[in-house]
Coordinates of C-alpha atoms and ligand atoms in Angstrom, one line a residue:
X534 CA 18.9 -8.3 6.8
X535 CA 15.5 -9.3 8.1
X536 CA 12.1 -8.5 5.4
X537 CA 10.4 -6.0 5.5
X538 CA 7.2 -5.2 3.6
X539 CA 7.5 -2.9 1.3
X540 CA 4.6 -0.3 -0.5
X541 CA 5.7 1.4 -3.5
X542 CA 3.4 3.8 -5.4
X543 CA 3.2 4.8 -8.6
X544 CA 1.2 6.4 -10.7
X545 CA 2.1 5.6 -14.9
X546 CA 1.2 9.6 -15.8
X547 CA 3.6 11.1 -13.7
X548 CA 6.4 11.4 -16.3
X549 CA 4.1 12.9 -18.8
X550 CA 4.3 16.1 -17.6
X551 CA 7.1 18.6 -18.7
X552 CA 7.7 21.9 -16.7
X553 CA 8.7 23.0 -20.3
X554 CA 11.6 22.3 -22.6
X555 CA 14.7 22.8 -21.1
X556 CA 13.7 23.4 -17.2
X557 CA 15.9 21.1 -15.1
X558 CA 13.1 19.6 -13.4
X559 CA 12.5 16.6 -15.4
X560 CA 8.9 14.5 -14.0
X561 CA 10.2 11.4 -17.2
X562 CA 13.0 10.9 -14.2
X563 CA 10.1 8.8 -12.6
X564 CA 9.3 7.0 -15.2
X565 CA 12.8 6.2 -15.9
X566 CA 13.2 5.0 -12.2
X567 CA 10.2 2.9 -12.4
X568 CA 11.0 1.6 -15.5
X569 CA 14.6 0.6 -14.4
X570 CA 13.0 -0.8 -10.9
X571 CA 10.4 -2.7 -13.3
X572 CA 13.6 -4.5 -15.0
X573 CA 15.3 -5.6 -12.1
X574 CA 12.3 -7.5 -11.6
X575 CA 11.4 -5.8 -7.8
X576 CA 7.8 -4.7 -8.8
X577 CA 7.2 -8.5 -7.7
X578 CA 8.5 -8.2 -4.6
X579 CA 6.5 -5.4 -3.0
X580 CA 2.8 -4.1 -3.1
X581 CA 2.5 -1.3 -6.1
X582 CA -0.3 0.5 -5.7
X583 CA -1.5 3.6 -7.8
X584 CA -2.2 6.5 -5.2
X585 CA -5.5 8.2 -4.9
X586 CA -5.0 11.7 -6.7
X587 CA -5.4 14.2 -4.1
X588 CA -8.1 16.8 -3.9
X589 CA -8.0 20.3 -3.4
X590 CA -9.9 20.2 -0.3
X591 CA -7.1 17.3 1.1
X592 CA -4.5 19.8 0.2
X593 CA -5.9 22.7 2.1
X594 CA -4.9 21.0 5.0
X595 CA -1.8 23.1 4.5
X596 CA -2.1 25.3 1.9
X597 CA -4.3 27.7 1.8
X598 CA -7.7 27.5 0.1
X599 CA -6.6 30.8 -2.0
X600 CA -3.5 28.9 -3.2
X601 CA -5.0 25.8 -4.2
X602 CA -8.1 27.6 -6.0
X603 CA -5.1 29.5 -8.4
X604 CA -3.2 26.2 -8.9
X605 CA -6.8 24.5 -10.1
X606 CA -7.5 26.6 -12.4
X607 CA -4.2 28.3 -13.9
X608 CA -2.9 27.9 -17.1
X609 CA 0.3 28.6 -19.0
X610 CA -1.8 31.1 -20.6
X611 CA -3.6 32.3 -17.7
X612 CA -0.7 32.3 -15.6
X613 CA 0.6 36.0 -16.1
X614 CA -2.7 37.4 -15.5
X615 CA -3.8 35.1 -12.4
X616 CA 0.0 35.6 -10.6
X617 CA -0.4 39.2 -10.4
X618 CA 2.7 39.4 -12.8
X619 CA 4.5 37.1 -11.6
X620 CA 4.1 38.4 -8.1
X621 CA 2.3 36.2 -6.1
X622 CA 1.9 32.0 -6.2
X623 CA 4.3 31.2 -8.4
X624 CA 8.4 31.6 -8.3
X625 CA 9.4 33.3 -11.8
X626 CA 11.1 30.5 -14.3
X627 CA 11.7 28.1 -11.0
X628 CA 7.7 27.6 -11.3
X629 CA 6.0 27.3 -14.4
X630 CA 2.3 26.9 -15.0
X631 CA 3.1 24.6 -16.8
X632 CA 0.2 22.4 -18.6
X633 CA -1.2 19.9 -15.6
X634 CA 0.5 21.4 -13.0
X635 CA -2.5 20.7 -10.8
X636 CA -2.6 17.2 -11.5
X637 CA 1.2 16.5 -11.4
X638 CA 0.8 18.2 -7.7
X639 CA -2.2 15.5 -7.0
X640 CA -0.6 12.8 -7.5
X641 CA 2.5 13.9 -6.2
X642 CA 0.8 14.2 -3.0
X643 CA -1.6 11.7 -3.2
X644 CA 1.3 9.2 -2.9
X645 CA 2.8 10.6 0.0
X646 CA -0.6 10.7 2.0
X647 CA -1.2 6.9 0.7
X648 CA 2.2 6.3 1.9
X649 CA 1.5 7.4 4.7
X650 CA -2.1 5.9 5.4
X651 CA -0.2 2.7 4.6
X652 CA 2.1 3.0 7.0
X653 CA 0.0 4.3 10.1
X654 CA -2.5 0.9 9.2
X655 CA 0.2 -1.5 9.7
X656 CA -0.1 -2.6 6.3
X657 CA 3.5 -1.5 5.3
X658 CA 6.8 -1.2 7.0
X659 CA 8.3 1.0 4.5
X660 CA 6.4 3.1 1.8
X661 CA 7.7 4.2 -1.1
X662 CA 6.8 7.6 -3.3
X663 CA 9.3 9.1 -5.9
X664 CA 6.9 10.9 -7.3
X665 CA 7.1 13.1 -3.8
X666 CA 9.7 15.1 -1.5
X667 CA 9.0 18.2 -2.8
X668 CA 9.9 19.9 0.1
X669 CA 10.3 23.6 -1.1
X670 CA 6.3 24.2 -1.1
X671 CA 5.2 26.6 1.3
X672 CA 1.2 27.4 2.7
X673 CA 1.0 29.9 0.1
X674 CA 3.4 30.2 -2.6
X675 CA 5.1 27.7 -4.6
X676 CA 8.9 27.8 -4.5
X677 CA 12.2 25.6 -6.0
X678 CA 10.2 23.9 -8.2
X679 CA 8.1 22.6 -5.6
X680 CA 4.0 23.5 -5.9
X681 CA 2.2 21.7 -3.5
X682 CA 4.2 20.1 0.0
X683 CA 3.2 16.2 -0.1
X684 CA 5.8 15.8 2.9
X685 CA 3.5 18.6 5.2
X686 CA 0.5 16.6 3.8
X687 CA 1.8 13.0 4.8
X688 CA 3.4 14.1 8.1
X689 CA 0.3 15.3 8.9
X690 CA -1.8 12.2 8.2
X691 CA 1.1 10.1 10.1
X692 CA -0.1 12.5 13.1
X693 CA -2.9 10.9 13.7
X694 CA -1.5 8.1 14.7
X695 CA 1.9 8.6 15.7
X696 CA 2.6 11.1 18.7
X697 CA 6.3 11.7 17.5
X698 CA 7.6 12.3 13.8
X699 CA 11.1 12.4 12.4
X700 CA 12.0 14.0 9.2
X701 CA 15.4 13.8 7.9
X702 CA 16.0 15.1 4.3
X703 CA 19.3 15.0 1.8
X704 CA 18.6 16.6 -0.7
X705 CA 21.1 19.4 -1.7
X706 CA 18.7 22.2 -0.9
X707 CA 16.9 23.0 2.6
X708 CA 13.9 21.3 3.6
X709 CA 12.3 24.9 4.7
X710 CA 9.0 24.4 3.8
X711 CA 8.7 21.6 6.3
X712 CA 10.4 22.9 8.4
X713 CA 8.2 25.9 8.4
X714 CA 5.2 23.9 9.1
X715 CA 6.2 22.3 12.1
X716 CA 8.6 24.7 13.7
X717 CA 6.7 25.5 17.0
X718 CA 6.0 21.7 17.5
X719 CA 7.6 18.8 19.5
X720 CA 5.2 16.3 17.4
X721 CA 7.8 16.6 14.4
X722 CA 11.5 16.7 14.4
X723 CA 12.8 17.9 11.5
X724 CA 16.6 17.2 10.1
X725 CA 18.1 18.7 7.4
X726 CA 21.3 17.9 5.8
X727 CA 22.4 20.7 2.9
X728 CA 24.5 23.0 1.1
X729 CA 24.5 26.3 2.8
X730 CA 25.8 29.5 1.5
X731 CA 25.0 31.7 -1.9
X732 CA 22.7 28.9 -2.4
X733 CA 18.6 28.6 -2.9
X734 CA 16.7 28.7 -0.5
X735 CA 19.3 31.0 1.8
X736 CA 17.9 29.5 5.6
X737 CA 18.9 26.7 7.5
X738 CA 21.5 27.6 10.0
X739 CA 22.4 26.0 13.1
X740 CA 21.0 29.2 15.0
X741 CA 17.5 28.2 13.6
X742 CA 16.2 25.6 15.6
X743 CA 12.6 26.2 16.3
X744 CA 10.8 28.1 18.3
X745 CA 8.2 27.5 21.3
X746 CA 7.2 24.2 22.1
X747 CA 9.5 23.2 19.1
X748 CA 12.6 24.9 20.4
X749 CA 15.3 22.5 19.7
X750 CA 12.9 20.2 17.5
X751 CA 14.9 21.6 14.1
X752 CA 17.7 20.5 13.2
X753 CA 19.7 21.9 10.5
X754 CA 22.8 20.7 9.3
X755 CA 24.8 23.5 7.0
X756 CA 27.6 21.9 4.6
X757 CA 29.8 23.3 2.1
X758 CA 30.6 22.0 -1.3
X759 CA 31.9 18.6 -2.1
X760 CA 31.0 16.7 1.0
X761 CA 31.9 12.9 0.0
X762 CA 30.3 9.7 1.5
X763 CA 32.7 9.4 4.4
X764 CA 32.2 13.0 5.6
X765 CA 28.4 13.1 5.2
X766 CA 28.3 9.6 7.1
X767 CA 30.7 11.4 9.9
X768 CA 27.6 13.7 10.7
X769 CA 24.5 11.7 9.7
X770 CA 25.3 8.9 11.7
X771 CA 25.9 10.0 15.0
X772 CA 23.2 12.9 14.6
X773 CA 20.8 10.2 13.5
X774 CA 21.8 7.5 15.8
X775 CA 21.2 10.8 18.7
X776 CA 17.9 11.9 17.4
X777 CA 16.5 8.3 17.1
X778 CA 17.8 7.5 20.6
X779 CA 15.8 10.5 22.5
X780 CA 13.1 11.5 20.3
X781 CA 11.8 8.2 19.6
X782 CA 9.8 8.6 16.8
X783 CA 6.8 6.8 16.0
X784 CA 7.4 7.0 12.2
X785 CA 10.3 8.2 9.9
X786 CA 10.0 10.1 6.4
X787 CA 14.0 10.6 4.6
X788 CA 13.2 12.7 2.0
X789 CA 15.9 11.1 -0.7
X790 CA 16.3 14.2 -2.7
X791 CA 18.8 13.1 -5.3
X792 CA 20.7 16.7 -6.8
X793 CA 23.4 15.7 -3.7
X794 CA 24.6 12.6 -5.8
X795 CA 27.7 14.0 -7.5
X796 CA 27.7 15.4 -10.9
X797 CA 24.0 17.0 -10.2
X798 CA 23.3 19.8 -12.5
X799 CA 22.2 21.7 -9.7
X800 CA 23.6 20.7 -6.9
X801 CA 27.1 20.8 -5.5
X802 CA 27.9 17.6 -3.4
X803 CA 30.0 14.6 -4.1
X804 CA 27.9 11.8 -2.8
X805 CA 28.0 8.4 -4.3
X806 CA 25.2 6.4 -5.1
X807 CA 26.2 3.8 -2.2
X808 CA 26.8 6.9 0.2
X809 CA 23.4 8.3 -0.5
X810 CA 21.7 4.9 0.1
X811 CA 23.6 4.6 3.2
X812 CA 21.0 7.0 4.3
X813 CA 18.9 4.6 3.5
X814 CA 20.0 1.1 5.0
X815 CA 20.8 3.1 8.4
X816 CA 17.5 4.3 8.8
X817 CA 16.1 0.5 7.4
X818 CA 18.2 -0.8 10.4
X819 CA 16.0 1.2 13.1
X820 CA 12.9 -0.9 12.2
X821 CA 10.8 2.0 12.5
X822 CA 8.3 3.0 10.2
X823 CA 9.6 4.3 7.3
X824 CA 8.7 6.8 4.3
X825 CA 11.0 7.2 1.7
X826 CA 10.0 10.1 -0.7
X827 CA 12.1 11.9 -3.7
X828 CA 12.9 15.2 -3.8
X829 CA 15.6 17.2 -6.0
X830 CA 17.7 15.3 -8.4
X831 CA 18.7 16.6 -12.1
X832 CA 21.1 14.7 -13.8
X833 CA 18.2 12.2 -14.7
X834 CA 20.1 8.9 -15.2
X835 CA 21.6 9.3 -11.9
X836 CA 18.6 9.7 -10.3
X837 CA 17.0 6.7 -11.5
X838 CA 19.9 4.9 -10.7
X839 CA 20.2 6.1 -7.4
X840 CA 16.3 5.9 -6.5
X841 CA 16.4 2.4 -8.3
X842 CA 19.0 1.2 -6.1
X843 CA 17.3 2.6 -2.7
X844 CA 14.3 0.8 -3.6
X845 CA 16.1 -2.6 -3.8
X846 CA 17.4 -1.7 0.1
X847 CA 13.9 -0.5 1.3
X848 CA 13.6 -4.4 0.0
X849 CA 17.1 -5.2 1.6
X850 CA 17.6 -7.2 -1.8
X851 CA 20.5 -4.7 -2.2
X852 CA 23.3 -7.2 -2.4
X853 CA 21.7 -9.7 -4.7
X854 CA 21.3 -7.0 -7.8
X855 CA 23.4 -6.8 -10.5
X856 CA 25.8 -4.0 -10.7
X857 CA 25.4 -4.1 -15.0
X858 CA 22.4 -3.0 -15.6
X859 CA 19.6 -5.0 -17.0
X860 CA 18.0 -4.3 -20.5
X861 CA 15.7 -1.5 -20.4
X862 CA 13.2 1.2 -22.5
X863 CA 16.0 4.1 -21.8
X864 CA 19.2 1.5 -21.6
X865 CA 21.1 3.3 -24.2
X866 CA 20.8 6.5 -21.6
X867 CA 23.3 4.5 -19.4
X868 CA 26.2 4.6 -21.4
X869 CA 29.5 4.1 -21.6
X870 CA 29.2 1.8 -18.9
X871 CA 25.7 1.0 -18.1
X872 CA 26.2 0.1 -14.3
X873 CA 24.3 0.9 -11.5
X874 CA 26.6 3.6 -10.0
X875 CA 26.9 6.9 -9.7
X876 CA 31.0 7.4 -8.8
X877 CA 32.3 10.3 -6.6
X878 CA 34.3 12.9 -9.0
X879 CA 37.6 14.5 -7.7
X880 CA 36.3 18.2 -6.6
X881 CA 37.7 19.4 -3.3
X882 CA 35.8 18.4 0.3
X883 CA 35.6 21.7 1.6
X884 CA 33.9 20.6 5.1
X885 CA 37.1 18.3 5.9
X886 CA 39.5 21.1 4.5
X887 CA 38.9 23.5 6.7
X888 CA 37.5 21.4 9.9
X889 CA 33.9 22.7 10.2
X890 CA 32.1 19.6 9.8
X891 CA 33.9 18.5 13.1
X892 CA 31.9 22.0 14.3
X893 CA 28.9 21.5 13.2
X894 CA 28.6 18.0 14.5
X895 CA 29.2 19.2 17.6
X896 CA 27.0 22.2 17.5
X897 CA 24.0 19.7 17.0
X898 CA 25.2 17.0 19.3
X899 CA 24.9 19.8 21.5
X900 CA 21.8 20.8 21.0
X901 CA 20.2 17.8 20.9
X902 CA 21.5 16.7 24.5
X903 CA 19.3 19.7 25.9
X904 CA 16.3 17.9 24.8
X905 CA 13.8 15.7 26.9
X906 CA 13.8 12.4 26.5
X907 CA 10.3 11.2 24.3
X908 CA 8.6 14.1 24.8
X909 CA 4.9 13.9 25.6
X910 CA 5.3 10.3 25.5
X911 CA 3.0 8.0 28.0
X912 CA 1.0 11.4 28.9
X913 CA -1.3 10.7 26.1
X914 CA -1.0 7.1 24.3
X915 CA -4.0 8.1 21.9
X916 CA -2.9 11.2 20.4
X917 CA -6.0 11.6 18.6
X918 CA -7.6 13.2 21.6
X919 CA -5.1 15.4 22.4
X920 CA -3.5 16.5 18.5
X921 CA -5.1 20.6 19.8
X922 CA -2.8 20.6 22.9
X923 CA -0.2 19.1 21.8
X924 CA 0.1 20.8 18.2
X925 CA 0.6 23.8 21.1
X926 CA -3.3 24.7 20.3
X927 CA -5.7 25.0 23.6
X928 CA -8.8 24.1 20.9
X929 CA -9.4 20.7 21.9
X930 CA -12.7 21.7 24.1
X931 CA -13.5 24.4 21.8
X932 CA -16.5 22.4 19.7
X933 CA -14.5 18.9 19.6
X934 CA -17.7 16.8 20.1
X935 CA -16.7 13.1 20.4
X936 CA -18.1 12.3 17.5
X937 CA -16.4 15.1 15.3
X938 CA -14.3 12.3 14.2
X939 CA -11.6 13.2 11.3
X940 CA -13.4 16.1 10.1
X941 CA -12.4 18.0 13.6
X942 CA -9.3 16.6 13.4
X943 CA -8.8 18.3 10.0
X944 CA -9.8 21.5 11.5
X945 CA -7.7 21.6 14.4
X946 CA -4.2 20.5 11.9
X947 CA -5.9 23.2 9.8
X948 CA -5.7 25.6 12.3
X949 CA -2.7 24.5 13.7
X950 CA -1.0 25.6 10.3
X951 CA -2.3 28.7 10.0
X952 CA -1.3 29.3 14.1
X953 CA 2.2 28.6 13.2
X954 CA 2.1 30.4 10.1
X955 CA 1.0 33.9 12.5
X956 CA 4.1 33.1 14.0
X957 CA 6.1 33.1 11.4
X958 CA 4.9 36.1 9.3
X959 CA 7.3 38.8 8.9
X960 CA 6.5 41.4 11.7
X961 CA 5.6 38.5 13.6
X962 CA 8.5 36.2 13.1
X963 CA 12.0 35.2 12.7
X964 CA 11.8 36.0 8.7
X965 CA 11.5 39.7 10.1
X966 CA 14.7 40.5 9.1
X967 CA 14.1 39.7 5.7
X968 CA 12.2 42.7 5.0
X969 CA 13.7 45.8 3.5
X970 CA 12.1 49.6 2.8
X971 CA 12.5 51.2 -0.2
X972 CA 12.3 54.8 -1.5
X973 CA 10.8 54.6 -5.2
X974 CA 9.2 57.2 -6.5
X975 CA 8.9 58.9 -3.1
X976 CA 6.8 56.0 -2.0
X977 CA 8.5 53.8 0.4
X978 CA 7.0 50.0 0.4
X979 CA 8.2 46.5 1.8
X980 CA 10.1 44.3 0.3
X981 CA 10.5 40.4 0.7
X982 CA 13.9 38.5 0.0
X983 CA 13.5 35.5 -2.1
X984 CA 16.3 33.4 -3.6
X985 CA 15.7 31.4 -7.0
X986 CA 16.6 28.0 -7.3
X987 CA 17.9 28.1 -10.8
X988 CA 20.2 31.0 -9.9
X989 CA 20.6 30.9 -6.3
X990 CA 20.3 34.7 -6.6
X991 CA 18.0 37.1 -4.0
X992 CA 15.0 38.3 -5.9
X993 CA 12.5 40.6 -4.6
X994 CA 9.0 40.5 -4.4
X995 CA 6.2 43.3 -3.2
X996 CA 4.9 41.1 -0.3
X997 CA 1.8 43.5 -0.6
X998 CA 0.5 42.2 -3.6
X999 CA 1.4 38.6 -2.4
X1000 CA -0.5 38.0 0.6
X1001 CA -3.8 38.0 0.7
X1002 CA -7.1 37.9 0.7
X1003 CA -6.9 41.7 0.0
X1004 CA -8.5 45.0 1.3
X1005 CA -7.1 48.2 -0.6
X1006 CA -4.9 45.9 -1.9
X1007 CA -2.5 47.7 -5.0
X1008 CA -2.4 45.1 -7.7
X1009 CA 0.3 46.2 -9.6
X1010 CA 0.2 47.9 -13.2
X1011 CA -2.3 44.8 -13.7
X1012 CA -6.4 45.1 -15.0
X1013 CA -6.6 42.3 -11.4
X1014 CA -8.9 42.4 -9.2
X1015 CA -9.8 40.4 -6.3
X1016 CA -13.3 39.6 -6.3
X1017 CA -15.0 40.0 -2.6
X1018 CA -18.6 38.5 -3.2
X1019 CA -16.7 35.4 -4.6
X1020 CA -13.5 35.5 -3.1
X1021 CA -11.5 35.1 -5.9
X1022 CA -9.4 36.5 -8.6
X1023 CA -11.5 38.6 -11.2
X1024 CA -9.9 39.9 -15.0
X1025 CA -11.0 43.5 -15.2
X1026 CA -11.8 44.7 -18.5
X1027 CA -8.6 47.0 -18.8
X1028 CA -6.3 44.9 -20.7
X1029 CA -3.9 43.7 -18.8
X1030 CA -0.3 46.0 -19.3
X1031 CA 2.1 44.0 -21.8
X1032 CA 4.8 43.7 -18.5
X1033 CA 7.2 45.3 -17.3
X1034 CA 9.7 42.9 -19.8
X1035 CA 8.5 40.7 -21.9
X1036 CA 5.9 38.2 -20.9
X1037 CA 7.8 36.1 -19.2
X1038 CA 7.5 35.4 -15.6
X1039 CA 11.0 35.6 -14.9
X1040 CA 11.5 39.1 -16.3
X1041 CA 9.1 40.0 -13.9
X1042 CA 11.0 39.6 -11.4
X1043 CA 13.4 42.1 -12.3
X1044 CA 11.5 45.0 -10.2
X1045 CA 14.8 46.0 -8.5
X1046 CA 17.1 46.4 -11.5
X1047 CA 18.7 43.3 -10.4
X1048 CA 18.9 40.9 -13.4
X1049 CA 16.9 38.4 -14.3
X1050 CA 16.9 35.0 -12.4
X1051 CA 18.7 32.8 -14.5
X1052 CA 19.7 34.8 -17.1
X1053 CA 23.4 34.3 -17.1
X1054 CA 22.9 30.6 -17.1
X1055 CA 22.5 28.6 -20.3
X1056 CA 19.2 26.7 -20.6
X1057 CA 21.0 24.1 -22.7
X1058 CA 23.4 23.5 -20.1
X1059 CA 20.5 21.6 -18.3
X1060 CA 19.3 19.9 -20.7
X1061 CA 20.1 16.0 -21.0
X1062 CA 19.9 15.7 -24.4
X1063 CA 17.5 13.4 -24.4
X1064 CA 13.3 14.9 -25.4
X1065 CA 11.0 14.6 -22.8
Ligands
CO2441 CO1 17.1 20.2 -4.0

């Protein structure tokens, strides 16, 4: 296979961070990937570079400023105070504030906008961030262990240059924040391959496929447990092969989520290490540009392994490695047989058993052949000058002096986010359903559905108290107040109630009487038994 030139980024302080002792998401599983990629001698044979950390005002792109402004400043102390208990920003136990969570979420997405920057110069054919994929983050609220959506971020920087993006994502889990962001637009086409059913996040059906000027631009993919290498290959290839034939994208991101390798902690697929990189090598083979970000993944050594491994192919070196692994810092983690594989195990393929990923193929195949072919494509070869119309914003005369330059542009993405987000906003949206009344106390109030990753059970949230900014707004059983001459979130001098049970976050959740999220499973069982 032909060379390609390859950027990998990587920041050395990403796997200091710790989400806190026994939470499955485990940042060392970077270093342990870069460590292995280090021994197999490929840092030579691409351009590492250290990403520039993001800034808040880069991540309000998406997010809103609100958001970021909490994630700057909270603390694991501050946390129970500043997220309304437990209401608002943050997801119970599946987010902690934990210590740096701000700067684990700059350079998280720092890479994936270098990545991307690198790609859209010409200076790379395929970029590389680990460190990113967290795909679960959405404009407001952090969810699935996700704080801060790098993917939204670089898809948006690839935008101004490229008029059509693919995004195709494996991980175990839904892509839904991405595919929230962009789900009234041709510009991206997202793809999403994932376990559906009594698991986090809950959405992703074949019925939901975009809406608007993005009708048909989603694609979701629902699977059932167990799906091996030849089954998943049976639907990404021909859906891929499809989507790259008509949609013609100017740049790719895979989002190489790793909890679908088999024996995941948290996920429930039977993928191989080989039939994950398959992903990889099929995409390689299109010669597009290509972004290849991390994700999920929580059986650490199989992560590296697997991420380790994808690398060599985004260097097409793949062949040349040696299956026995080569000395190491973590070698001893490797054992018994301290190869570069990740085998399939021997739990039941329920897609196969009972025919329906014959169905769903077709169901997508069929969608897809309503679509144009190239959309947009030739009616505006500089997409800088048109990004307002065709985001599906009429802006673009609206104070767009020529000269407004990237600033402008920033707006008008801006904008575009929050446009979509109208959209989407229950009473305004396809999430309408979501909402329930009910009777407590002889009040009735709204509330939302959320699921939690860690126990892929529904919990509920007073979507009152989170959305904001606030006017009347009830905060709670909580001494919080949202400060209007500076627009932020104020400590009144009531102390703050002790909770409804316990301090922690997770309990406060438990507004329904359902139990807590997470509190049948054992904390130990995630742990690796190695200390990060
Ligand atoms: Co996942």
């Amino acid at each position: 296979m032909s060379k390609r030139r390859v950027a990998y980024f990587y920041d050395g302080d990403t796997g200091s961070y710790t989400y806190g002792l026994g939470h499955p998401m485990k940042p060392h599983r970077m270093r342990v990937t870069h460590d292995l990629v280090s021994a197999y001698g490929m840092l030579d044979k691409m351009h590492v570079l250290r990403p520039k950390r993001a800034t808040p005002e880069v991540m309000s792109a998406f997010h809103t400023d609100e958001y970021i402004h909490f994630l700057n400043r909270v603390t694991p102390e501050t946390a129970e105070e500043l997220t309304y208990h437990g209401t608002r920003f943050l997801m119970g136990e599946d987010n902690p504030a934990f210590e740096g969570v701000f700067e684990f979420c700059s350079i998280s997405a720092g890479g994936s906008i270098s990545a991307a920057q690198r790609i859209s110069s010409g200076a790379a054919d395929i970029a590389i961030n680990w460190a990113g994929g967290l795909h679960h983050a959405k404009k407001r609220e952090a969810s699935g262990f996700c704080y801060v959506n790098d993917i939204v971020l670089g898809i948006l920087e690839l935008l101004r240059t490229y008029p059509r993006v693919l995004y195709i994502d494996i991980d175990c889990h839904h892509g839904d924040g991405v595919e929230e962001a962009f789900y009234t637009t041709d510009r991206v086409m997202t793809c999403s391959f994932h376990k559906f059913g009594e698991y986090f996040p809950g959405t992703g059906t074949q019925e939901d496929r975009g809406r608007g000027k993005g009708r048909n631009y989603t694609v979701n993919i629902p699977l059932k447990d167990g799906i091996t290498d030849e089954a998943f290959k049976r639907v990404f290839e021909p859906i891929i092969n499809k989507i790259m034939e008509i949609y013609r994208p100017g740049a790719v991101i895979l989002q190489c989520g790793a909890d679908s390798l088999a024996g995941d902690k948290l996920g429930c697929f039977n993928l191989t290490m080989n039939g994950h990189a398959h992903c990889v090598q099929y995409l390689r083979a299109f010669n597009v540009p290509l972004i290849l970000l991390g994700g999920g993944g929580y059986t650490v050594k199989n992560v590296a392994r697997t991420w380790t491994y994808e690398t060599a192919c985004a260097l097409g070196v793949q062949d040349d490695i040696d299956p026995n692994l080569p000395w190491n810092e973590y070698f001893e983690w490797f054992g018994p047989r301290y190869r570069l594989e990740v085998p399939e195990n021997n739990m039941d393929d329920l897609n196969v058993r009972d025919g329906s990923l014959d169905k769903v193929r077709a169901t997508a195949l069929q969608q897809l052949s309503q679509l144009p072919c190239a959309p947009s494509v030739g009616m505006h070869e500089v997409p800088r000058e048109s990004l307002g119309r065709h985001l599906g914003l009429d802006i673009a005369e609206e104070g767009a002096d020529e000269d407004g330059g990237a600033d402008d542009l920033d707006r008008r993405l801006a904008q575009h986010s929050r446009f979509v987000y109208k959209l989407q906003e229950p009473g305004g949206g396809s999430d309408e359903s979501d909402d329930e009344r009910y009777e407590s106390d002889g009040s009735s109030y709204r509330r939302r559905k959320r699921m939690s990753i860690l126990s892929n059970r529904v919990v509920s949230v007073d979507p009152d108290v989170g959305r904001g900014p606030p006017r009347g707004r009830r905060f709670f059983k909580s001494a919080v107040r949202w400060d209007e001459t500076y627009g932020r979130v104020r400590l009144g001098k009531e102390p703050v109630l002790g909770s409804l049970n316990g301090n922690r976050l997770g309990g406060m959740m438990d507004v329904t009487g359902r139990s807590t999220p997470g509190g049948d499973v054992t904390m130990e069982d995630w742990e690796d038994g190695t200390s990060v």
